[in-house]
Amino acid sequence: MIKAIIYKSKTGHTKKYAEMLGEKLNMPFYEIKEAEKELNRNDEIIYLGWVCATRIVGSNKVLKKYKVNCCGAVGAYPKTDENVQNIKNANNIKIPLFYMQGGIDYTKLNKIYKKLLQTIGKTIQNSSDNVDKEIVEMFEKGKSFVCEENLKEIEEYLK
């Protein structure tokens, strides 16, 4: 039986998904450090972590300590099969992985992350590809794509 949702959030998007999923499943949700006080080693959990490049932050620690039923990756980019597969491979995930688009909140980032993301945004904007205007706007000003619709796939799996 799944005891809780554990999450790691940088700017609040993953935390918001953990709160929303916790409410829907009537399940407690804890940040990683808080979970260490509330849960036992090998308890069955759901893990949600933010994506940095293709790495799900905190997943290594949680996968070693708890019995993880499924994993949610929250990133800035839109969900694509290729994106999900790259994240799964980069993190050596053998359990179900669900991707939810989060966003960028520049007010919660340090100067290094801000510069890095703004540089990525300029590169995307200057590329010859047909770039989604919402993505360009997200990299320019910040934007959240957090919504209940993005939880449907993980909810369906957990029912």
N, C-alpha and C. Protein backbone atom coordinates (compact mmCIF):
# COMPACT_ATOMS: atom_id res chain seq x y z
N MET A 1 0.84 -1.19 0.00
CA MET A 1 0.00 0.00 0.00
C MET A 1 0.89 1.25 0.00
N ILE A 2 0.57 2.17 -0.86
CA ILE A 2 1.34 3.41 -0.96
C ILE A 2 1.04 4.29 0.25
N LYS A 3 2.10 4.70 0.94
CA LYS A 3 1.94 5.47 2.18
C LYS A 3 1.93 6.98 1.96
N ALA A 4 2.70 7.45 0.95
CA ALA A 4 2.83 8.90 0.81
C ALA A 4 3.44 9.26 -0.54
N ILE A 5 3.42 10.54 -0.80
CA ILE A 5 4.10 11.13 -1.95
C ILE A 5 5.31 11.87 -1.39
N ILE A 6 6.46 11.62 -1.96
CA ILE A 6 7.67 12.36 -1.60
C ILE A 6 8.04 13.19 -2.82
N TYR A 7 8.46 14.44 -2.57
CA TYR A 7 8.81 15.30 -3.70
C TYR A 7 10.07 16.12 -3.41
N LYS A 8 10.67 16.59 -4.48
CA LYS A 8 11.79 17.53 -4.43
C LYS A 8 11.44 18.63 -5.43
N SER A 9 11.38 19.87 -4.94
CA SER A 9 10.98 20.99 -5.79
C SER A 9 12.01 22.10 -5.71
N LYS A 10 12.23 22.77 -6.81
CA LYS A 10 13.18 23.90 -6.86
C LYS A 10 12.42 25.23 -6.78
N THR A 11 11.39 25.37 -7.62
CA THR A 11 10.68 26.65 -7.67
C THR A 11 9.20 26.54 -7.32
N GLY A 12 8.76 25.36 -6.93
CA GLY A 12 7.39 25.20 -6.47
C GLY A 12 6.45 24.44 -7.39
N HIS A 13 6.87 24.20 -8.64
CA HIS A 13 5.99 23.49 -9.56
C HIS A 13 5.77 22.04 -9.12
N THR A 14 6.83 21.37 -8.73
CA THR A 14 6.72 19.97 -8.29
C THR A 14 5.93 19.89 -6.98
N LYS A 15 6.17 20.84 -6.09
CA LYS A 15 5.42 20.88 -4.83
C LYS A 15 3.93 21.02 -5.11
N LYS A 16 3.58 21.87 -6.05
CA LYS A 16 2.16 22.06 -6.39
C LYS A 16 1.56 20.76 -6.92
N TYR A 17 2.30 20.04 -7.77
CA TYR A 17 1.80 18.75 -8.26
C TYR A 17 1.64 17.76 -7.10
N ALA A 18 2.59 17.74 -6.17
CA ALA A 18 2.49 16.84 -5.02
C ALA A 18 1.26 17.17 -4.18
N GLU A 19 0.99 18.45 -3.97
CA GLU A 19 -0.19 18.88 -3.22
C GLU A 19 -1.47 18.44 -3.94
N MET A 20 -1.54 18.70 -5.25
CA MET A 20 -2.73 18.35 -6.02
C MET A 20 -2.97 16.84 -6.03
N LEU A 21 -1.89 16.06 -6.24
CA LEU A 21 -2.02 14.61 -6.27
C LEU A 21 -2.37 14.07 -4.88
N GLY A 22 -1.76 14.64 -3.86
CA GLY A 22 -2.06 14.24 -2.49
C GLY A 22 -3.54 14.45 -2.14
N GLU A 23 -4.08 15.59 -2.57
CA GLU A 23 -5.50 15.85 -2.34
C GLU A 23 -6.37 14.85 -3.09
N LYS A 24 -6.05 14.59 -4.35
CA LYS A 24 -6.84 13.67 -5.17
C LYS A 24 -6.81 12.24 -4.61
N LEU A 25 -5.66 11.84 -4.08
CA LEU A 25 -5.51 10.46 -3.58
C LEU A 25 -5.75 10.36 -2.08
N ASN A 26 -6.03 11.50 -1.43
CA ASN A 26 -6.19 11.54 0.02
C ASN A 26 -4.96 10.92 0.70
N MET A 27 -3.80 11.44 0.32
CA MET A 27 -2.52 10.89 0.75
C MET A 27 -1.59 12.02 1.21
N PRO A 28 -0.81 11.80 2.26
CA PRO A 28 0.14 12.84 2.67
C PRO A 28 1.26 13.01 1.66
N PHE A 29 1.84 14.20 1.64
CA PHE A 29 2.97 14.48 0.76
C PHE A 29 4.04 15.19 1.57
N TYR A 30 5.29 14.80 1.33
CA TYR A 30 6.40 15.32 2.10
C TYR A 30 7.58 15.68 1.19
N GLU A 31 8.25 16.74 1.53
CA GLU A 31 9.53 17.06 0.89
C GLU A 31 10.51 15.99 1.38
N ILE A 32 11.55 15.70 0.63
CA ILE A 32 12.46 14.59 0.96
C ILE A 32 12.93 14.61 2.41
N LYS A 33 13.41 15.73 2.89
CA LYS A 33 13.94 15.79 4.27
C LYS A 33 12.85 15.54 5.31
N GLU A 34 11.66 16.06 5.05
CA GLU A 34 10.53 15.86 5.95
C GLU A 34 10.12 14.39 5.95
N ALA A 35 10.18 13.75 4.79
CA ALA A 35 9.80 12.34 4.66
C ALA A 35 10.68 11.45 5.53
N GLU A 36 11.95 11.80 5.66
CA GLU A 36 12.87 11.00 6.47
C GLU A 36 12.40 10.92 7.92
N LYS A 37 11.68 11.93 8.40
CA LYS A 37 11.17 11.94 9.78
C LYS A 37 9.83 11.22 9.88
N GLU A 38 9.09 11.19 8.78
CA GLU A 38 7.71 10.66 8.80
C GLU A 38 7.56 9.23 8.31
N LEU A 39 8.48 8.77 7.47
CA LEU A 39 8.34 7.46 6.85
C LEU A 39 9.49 6.53 7.23
N ASN A 40 9.24 5.24 7.07
CA ASN A 40 10.26 4.23 7.33
C ASN A 40 10.94 3.81 6.04
N ARG A 41 12.16 3.38 6.18
CA ARG A 41 12.90 2.83 5.04
C ARG A 41 12.06 1.71 4.43
N ASN A 42 12.03 1.63 3.13
CA ASN A 42 11.28 0.63 2.37
C ASN A 42 9.76 0.82 2.36
N ASP A 43 9.24 1.94 2.90
CA ASP A 43 7.82 2.23 2.74
C ASP A 43 7.55 2.44 1.26
N GLU A 44 6.36 2.05 0.81
CA GLU A 44 5.99 2.26 -0.59
C GLU A 44 5.52 3.70 -0.78
N ILE A 45 6.08 4.37 -1.78
CA ILE A 45 5.78 5.78 -2.01
C ILE A 45 5.68 6.08 -3.51
N ILE A 46 5.23 7.29 -3.79
CA ILE A 46 5.28 7.88 -5.13
C ILE A 46 6.32 8.99 -5.05
N TYR A 47 7.19 9.09 -6.02
CA TYR A 47 8.19 10.16 -6.00
C TYR A 47 7.96 11.13 -7.16
N LEU A 48 7.97 12.43 -6.83
CA LEU A 48 7.91 13.49 -7.82
C LEU A 48 9.16 14.35 -7.67
N GLY A 49 9.89 14.55 -8.77
CA GLY A 49 11.10 15.36 -8.72
C GLY A 49 11.20 16.28 -9.92
N TRP A 50 11.88 17.39 -9.72
CA TRP A 50 12.07 18.34 -10.83
C TRP A 50 13.23 17.88 -11.71
N VAL A 51 13.15 18.24 -12.97
CA VAL A 51 14.14 17.81 -13.94
C VAL A 51 15.15 18.93 -14.19
N CYS A 52 16.43 18.58 -14.07
CA CYS A 52 17.53 19.48 -14.40
C CYS A 52 18.28 18.79 -15.53
N ALA A 53 18.21 19.39 -16.72
CA ALA A 53 18.69 18.75 -17.96
C ALA A 53 17.83 17.50 -18.14
N THR A 54 18.37 16.32 -17.96
CA THR A 54 17.53 15.11 -18.02
C THR A 54 17.55 14.36 -16.68
N ARG A 55 18.12 14.95 -15.66
CA ARG A 55 18.24 14.31 -14.35
C ARG A 55 17.05 14.65 -13.46
N ILE A 56 16.42 13.64 -12.87
CA ILE A 56 15.35 13.87 -11.91
C ILE A 56 16.01 14.08 -10.55
N VAL A 57 16.01 15.29 -10.09
CA VAL A 57 16.72 15.65 -8.86
C VAL A 57 16.12 14.89 -7.66
N GLY A 58 16.99 14.25 -6.90
CA GLY A 58 16.59 13.52 -5.70
C GLY A 58 16.21 12.07 -5.93
N SER A 59 16.05 11.67 -7.18
CA SER A 59 15.56 10.31 -7.45
C SER A 59 16.52 9.23 -6.97
N ASN A 60 17.82 9.43 -7.13
CA ASN A 60 18.78 8.40 -6.70
C ASN A 60 18.62 8.08 -5.22
N LYS A 61 18.54 9.12 -4.41
CA LYS A 61 18.41 8.96 -2.96
C LYS A 61 17.11 8.24 -2.60
N VAL A 62 16.02 8.67 -3.20
CA VAL A 62 14.71 8.12 -2.87
C VAL A 62 14.58 6.68 -3.36
N LEU A 63 15.07 6.39 -4.57
CA LEU A 63 14.98 5.03 -5.11
C LEU A 63 15.76 4.02 -4.27
N LYS A 64 16.82 4.47 -3.62
CA LYS A 64 17.62 3.58 -2.76
C LYS A 64 16.96 3.36 -1.40
N LYS A 65 16.23 4.36 -0.92
CA LYS A 65 15.72 4.32 0.44
C LYS A 65 14.30 3.75 0.56
N TYR A 66 13.45 4.01 -0.42
CA TYR A 66 12.05 3.62 -0.34
C TYR A 66 11.68 2.67 -1.46
N LYS A 67 10.52 2.04 -1.31
CA LYS A 67 9.96 1.23 -2.38
C LYS A 67 9.12 2.19 -3.23
N VAL A 68 9.65 2.59 -4.36
CA VAL A 68 8.99 3.60 -5.19
C VAL A 68 8.06 2.90 -6.19
N ASN A 69 6.78 3.17 -6.08
CA ASN A 69 5.77 2.57 -6.95
C ASN A 69 5.85 3.15 -8.35
N CYS A 70 5.97 4.48 -8.43
CA CYS A 70 6.09 5.16 -9.71
C CYS A 70 6.77 6.51 -9.47
N CYS A 71 7.22 7.10 -10.54
CA CYS A 71 7.98 8.34 -10.45
C CYS A 71 7.38 9.38 -11.37
N GLY A 72 7.32 10.62 -10.90
CA GLY A 72 6.87 11.74 -11.72
C GLY A 72 8.03 12.70 -11.92
N ALA A 73 8.24 13.10 -13.16
CA ALA A 73 9.30 14.05 -13.50
C ALA A 73 8.61 15.35 -13.93
N VAL A 74 9.02 16.46 -13.31
CA VAL A 74 8.42 17.76 -13.62
C VAL A 74 9.48 18.64 -14.26
N GLY A 75 9.24 19.02 -15.51
CA GLY A 75 10.20 19.82 -16.24
C GLY A 75 9.55 20.97 -16.98
N ALA A 76 10.38 21.83 -17.52
CA ALA A 76 9.90 23.02 -18.21
C ALA A 76 9.38 22.72 -19.60
N TYR A 77 9.95 21.75 -20.26
CA TYR A 77 9.59 21.47 -21.65
C TYR A 77 8.25 20.74 -21.76
N PRO A 78 7.58 20.87 -22.89
CA PRO A 78 6.34 20.12 -23.10
C PRO A 78 6.62 18.62 -23.12
N LYS A 79 5.59 17.85 -22.81
CA LYS A 79 5.73 16.40 -22.80
C LYS A 79 5.79 15.86 -24.23
N THR A 80 6.82 15.07 -24.49
CA THR A 80 6.91 14.32 -25.74
C THR A 80 7.41 12.92 -25.38
N ASP A 81 7.11 11.94 -26.21
CA ASP A 81 7.59 10.58 -25.96
C ASP A 81 9.11 10.54 -25.88
N GLU A 82 9.76 11.29 -26.77
CA GLU A 82 11.23 11.34 -26.80
C GLU A 82 11.78 11.93 -25.50
N ASN A 83 11.17 13.00 -25.02
CA ASN A 83 11.60 13.64 -23.78
C ASN A 83 11.47 12.67 -22.61
N VAL A 84 10.33 12.00 -22.52
CA VAL A 84 10.10 11.04 -21.42
C VAL A 84 11.10 9.89 -21.49
N GLN A 85 11.35 9.36 -22.68
CA GLN A 85 12.31 8.26 -22.83
C GLN A 85 13.72 8.69 -22.47
N ASN A 86 14.12 9.89 -22.85
CA ASN A 86 15.44 10.41 -22.50
C ASN A 86 15.60 10.53 -20.99
N ILE A 87 14.58 11.02 -20.32
CA ILE A 87 14.63 11.17 -18.86
C ILE A 87 14.69 9.79 -18.20
N LYS A 88 13.88 8.87 -18.69
CA LYS A 88 13.86 7.50 -18.14
C LYS A 88 15.23 6.85 -18.29
N ASN A 89 15.83 6.97 -19.47
CA ASN A 89 17.15 6.38 -19.71
C ASN A 89 18.24 7.06 -18.89
N ALA A 90 18.22 8.37 -18.82
CA ALA A 90 19.26 9.11 -18.09
C ALA A 90 19.25 8.81 -16.60
N ASN A 91 18.08 8.45 -16.07
CA ASN A 91 17.95 8.18 -14.63
C ASN A 91 17.86 6.70 -14.32
N ASN A 92 17.99 5.86 -15.36
CA ASN A 92 17.92 4.41 -15.19
C ASN A 92 16.65 4.00 -14.44
N ILE A 93 15.53 4.56 -14.86
CA ILE A 93 14.24 4.30 -14.22
C ILE A 93 13.63 3.02 -14.81
N LYS A 94 13.35 2.06 -13.94
CA LYS A 94 12.77 0.78 -14.36
C LYS A 94 11.29 0.67 -13.97
N ILE A 95 10.78 1.66 -13.29
CA ILE A 95 9.38 1.68 -12.85
C ILE A 95 8.62 2.67 -13.73
N PRO A 96 7.29 2.69 -13.65
CA PRO A 96 6.55 3.65 -14.47
C PRO A 96 6.98 5.10 -14.17
N LEU A 97 7.17 5.85 -15.26
CA LEU A 97 7.59 7.26 -15.16
C LEU A 97 6.54 8.11 -15.86
N PHE A 98 6.13 9.17 -15.18
CA PHE A 98 5.14 10.10 -15.73
C PHE A 98 5.75 11.49 -15.77
N TYR A 99 5.54 12.17 -16.88
CA TYR A 99 6.10 13.51 -17.06
C TYR A 99 4.99 14.54 -16.96
N MET A 100 5.26 15.61 -16.20
CA MET A 100 4.33 16.71 -16.06
C MET A 100 5.07 18.02 -16.34
N GLN A 101 4.52 18.83 -17.21
CA GLN A 101 5.18 20.10 -17.50
C GLN A 101 4.98 21.05 -16.33
N GLY A 102 6.07 21.63 -15.89
CA GLY A 102 6.05 22.58 -14.78
C GLY A 102 6.14 24.00 -15.28
N GLY A 103 7.36 24.50 -15.39
CA GLY A 103 7.56 25.87 -15.87
C GLY A 103 8.85 26.45 -15.34
N ILE A 104 8.92 27.77 -15.38
CA ILE A 104 10.09 28.50 -14.86
C ILE A 104 9.57 29.65 -14.02
N ASP A 105 10.11 29.81 -12.83
CA ASP A 105 9.79 30.95 -11.96
C ASP A 105 11.11 31.63 -11.61
N TYR A 106 11.42 32.70 -12.34
CA TYR A 106 12.70 33.39 -12.16
C TYR A 106 12.85 34.02 -10.78
N THR A 107 11.74 34.30 -10.09
CA THR A 107 11.84 34.92 -8.76
C THR A 107 12.40 33.95 -7.73
N LYS A 108 12.41 32.66 -8.04
CA LYS A 108 12.89 31.66 -7.08
C LYS A 108 14.21 31.02 -7.48
N LEU A 109 14.86 31.59 -8.49
CA LEU A 109 16.12 31.03 -8.98
C LEU A 109 17.29 31.93 -8.65
N ASN A 110 18.46 31.33 -8.41
CA ASN A 110 19.65 32.13 -8.19
C ASN A 110 20.18 32.63 -9.53
N LYS A 111 21.17 33.49 -9.48
CA LYS A 111 21.69 34.13 -10.70
C LYS A 111 22.22 33.13 -11.73
N ILE A 112 22.86 32.08 -11.26
CA ILE A 112 23.43 31.09 -12.18
C ILE A 112 22.33 30.40 -12.98
N TYR A 113 21.27 29.92 -12.29
CA TYR A 113 20.16 29.27 -12.99
C TYR A 113 19.45 30.25 -13.93
N LYS A 114 19.27 31.49 -13.46
CA LYS A 114 18.61 32.50 -14.31
C LYS A 114 19.36 32.68 -15.61
N LYS A 115 20.66 32.89 -15.50
CA LYS A 115 21.50 33.11 -16.70
C LYS A 115 21.46 31.90 -17.61
N LEU A 116 21.59 30.72 -17.03
CA LEU A 116 21.57 29.49 -17.81
C LEU A 116 20.27 29.35 -18.59
N LEU A 117 19.14 29.53 -17.91
CA LEU A 117 17.84 29.38 -18.57
C LEU A 117 17.59 30.48 -19.60
N GLN A 118 18.04 31.69 -19.31
CA GLN A 118 17.87 32.77 -20.28
C GLN A 118 18.72 32.51 -21.53
N THR A 119 19.90 31.94 -21.35
CA THR A 119 20.76 31.59 -22.49
C THR A 119 20.10 30.50 -23.32
N ILE A 120 19.56 29.49 -22.66
CA ILE A 120 18.84 28.42 -23.37
C ILE A 120 17.67 29.03 -24.14
N GLY A 121 16.94 29.93 -23.50
CA GLY A 121 15.80 30.58 -24.14
C GLY A 121 16.20 31.33 -25.40
N LYS A 122 17.31 32.06 -25.35
CA LYS A 122 17.77 32.80 -26.53
C LYS A 122 18.18 31.85 -27.65
N THR A 123 18.81 30.73 -27.26
CA THR A 123 19.20 29.73 -28.25
C THR A 123 17.96 29.16 -28.94
N ILE A 124 16.94 28.85 -28.15
CA ILE A 124 15.70 28.31 -28.71
C ILE A 124 15.04 29.33 -29.63
N GLN A 125 14.98 30.56 -29.17
CA GLN A 125 14.33 31.62 -29.95
C GLN A 125 15.05 31.86 -31.27
N ASN A 126 16.37 31.75 -31.27
CA ASN A 126 17.17 32.02 -32.48
C ASN A 126 17.30 30.80 -33.39
N SER A 127 16.79 29.65 -32.94
CA SER A 127 16.90 28.45 -33.77
C SER A 127 15.98 28.58 -34.98
N SER A 128 16.28 27.83 -35.99
CA SER A 128 15.48 27.88 -37.21
C SER A 128 14.23 27.02 -37.11
N ASP A 129 14.11 26.26 -36.04
CA ASP A 129 12.94 25.40 -35.86
C ASP A 129 11.68 26.24 -35.63
N ASN A 130 10.55 25.64 -35.88
CA ASN A 130 9.28 26.29 -35.59
C ASN A 130 9.04 26.16 -34.08
N VAL A 131 9.34 27.22 -33.33
CA VAL A 131 9.34 27.17 -31.88
C VAL A 131 7.99 27.65 -31.33
N ASP A 132 7.48 26.92 -30.35
CA ASP A 132 6.23 27.27 -29.69
C ASP A 132 6.40 28.61 -28.97
N LYS A 133 5.50 29.54 -29.23
CA LYS A 133 5.59 30.89 -28.63
C LYS A 133 5.48 30.85 -27.11
N GLU A 134 4.70 29.90 -26.57
CA GLU A 134 4.59 29.77 -25.11
C GLU A 134 5.92 29.39 -24.48
N ILE A 135 6.68 28.55 -25.16
CA ILE A 135 7.99 28.14 -24.63
C ILE A 135 8.95 29.32 -24.65
N VAL A 136 8.95 30.09 -25.74
CA VAL A 136 9.80 31.29 -25.82
C VAL A 136 9.42 32.26 -24.69
N GLU A 137 8.12 32.46 -24.48
CA GLU A 137 7.64 33.35 -23.43
C GLU A 137 8.07 32.85 -22.05
N MET A 138 7.99 31.52 -21.85
CA MET A 138 8.39 30.94 -20.56
C MET A 138 9.86 31.24 -20.28
N PHE A 139 10.72 31.08 -21.29
CA PHE A 139 12.14 31.34 -21.09
C PHE A 139 12.44 32.82 -20.94
N GLU A 140 11.64 33.69 -21.55
CA GLU A 140 11.85 35.13 -21.43
C GLU A 140 11.40 35.67 -20.08
N LYS A 141 10.18 35.32 -19.68
CA LYS A 141 9.55 35.95 -18.51
C LYS A 141 9.26 35.00 -17.37
N GLY A 142 9.28 33.71 -17.67
CA GLY A 142 8.84 32.72 -16.69
C GLY A 142 7.37 32.43 -16.92
N LYS A 143 6.96 31.22 -16.58
CA LYS A 143 5.57 30.82 -16.79
C LYS A 143 5.35 29.47 -16.12
N SER A 144 4.12 29.25 -15.67
CA SER A 144 3.77 27.96 -15.09
C SER A 144 2.76 27.26 -15.99
N PHE A 145 3.00 25.97 -16.19
CA PHE A 145 2.08 25.12 -16.95
C PHE A 145 1.41 24.10 -16.03
N VAL A 146 1.55 24.27 -14.72
CA VAL A 146 0.98 23.34 -13.76
C VAL A 146 -0.54 23.38 -13.87
N CYS A 147 -1.13 22.19 -14.06
CA CYS A 147 -2.59 22.09 -14.11
C CYS A 147 -2.99 20.64 -13.82
N GLU A 148 -4.22 20.47 -13.39
CA GLU A 148 -4.72 19.14 -13.05
C GLU A 148 -4.70 18.19 -14.23
N GLU A 149 -4.90 18.71 -15.41
CA GLU A 149 -4.89 17.89 -16.63
C GLU A 149 -3.59 17.09 -16.74
N ASN A 150 -2.46 17.69 -16.32
CA ASN A 150 -1.16 17.03 -16.42
C ASN A 150 -1.01 15.86 -15.45
N LEU A 151 -1.91 15.73 -14.49
CA LEU A 151 -1.87 14.62 -13.53
C LEU A 151 -2.69 13.41 -13.97
N LYS A 152 -3.48 13.56 -15.03
CA LYS A 152 -4.42 12.50 -15.42
C LYS A 152 -3.74 11.15 -15.64
N GLU A 153 -2.60 11.15 -16.31
CA GLU A 153 -1.92 9.88 -16.63
C GLU A 153 -1.47 9.15 -15.36
N ILE A 154 -0.88 9.86 -14.42
CA ILE A 154 -0.42 9.21 -13.19
C ILE A 154 -1.63 8.80 -12.34
N GLU A 155 -2.68 9.60 -12.34
CA GLU A 155 -3.90 9.25 -11.61
C GLU A 155 -4.50 7.96 -12.15
N GLU A 156 -4.60 7.86 -13.47
CA GLU A 156 -5.16 6.65 -14.11
C GLU A 156 -4.36 5.42 -13.71
N TYR A 157 -3.03 5.56 -13.71
CA TYR A 157 -2.16 4.45 -13.34
C TYR A 157 -2.41 4.02 -11.89
N LEU A 158 -2.60 4.97 -11.00
CA LEU A 158 -2.72 4.68 -9.57
C LEU A 158 -4.09 4.16 -9.18
N LYS A 159 -5.07 4.25 -10.06
CA LYS A 159 -6.44 3.77 -9.73
C LYS A 159 -6.57 2.28 -9.92
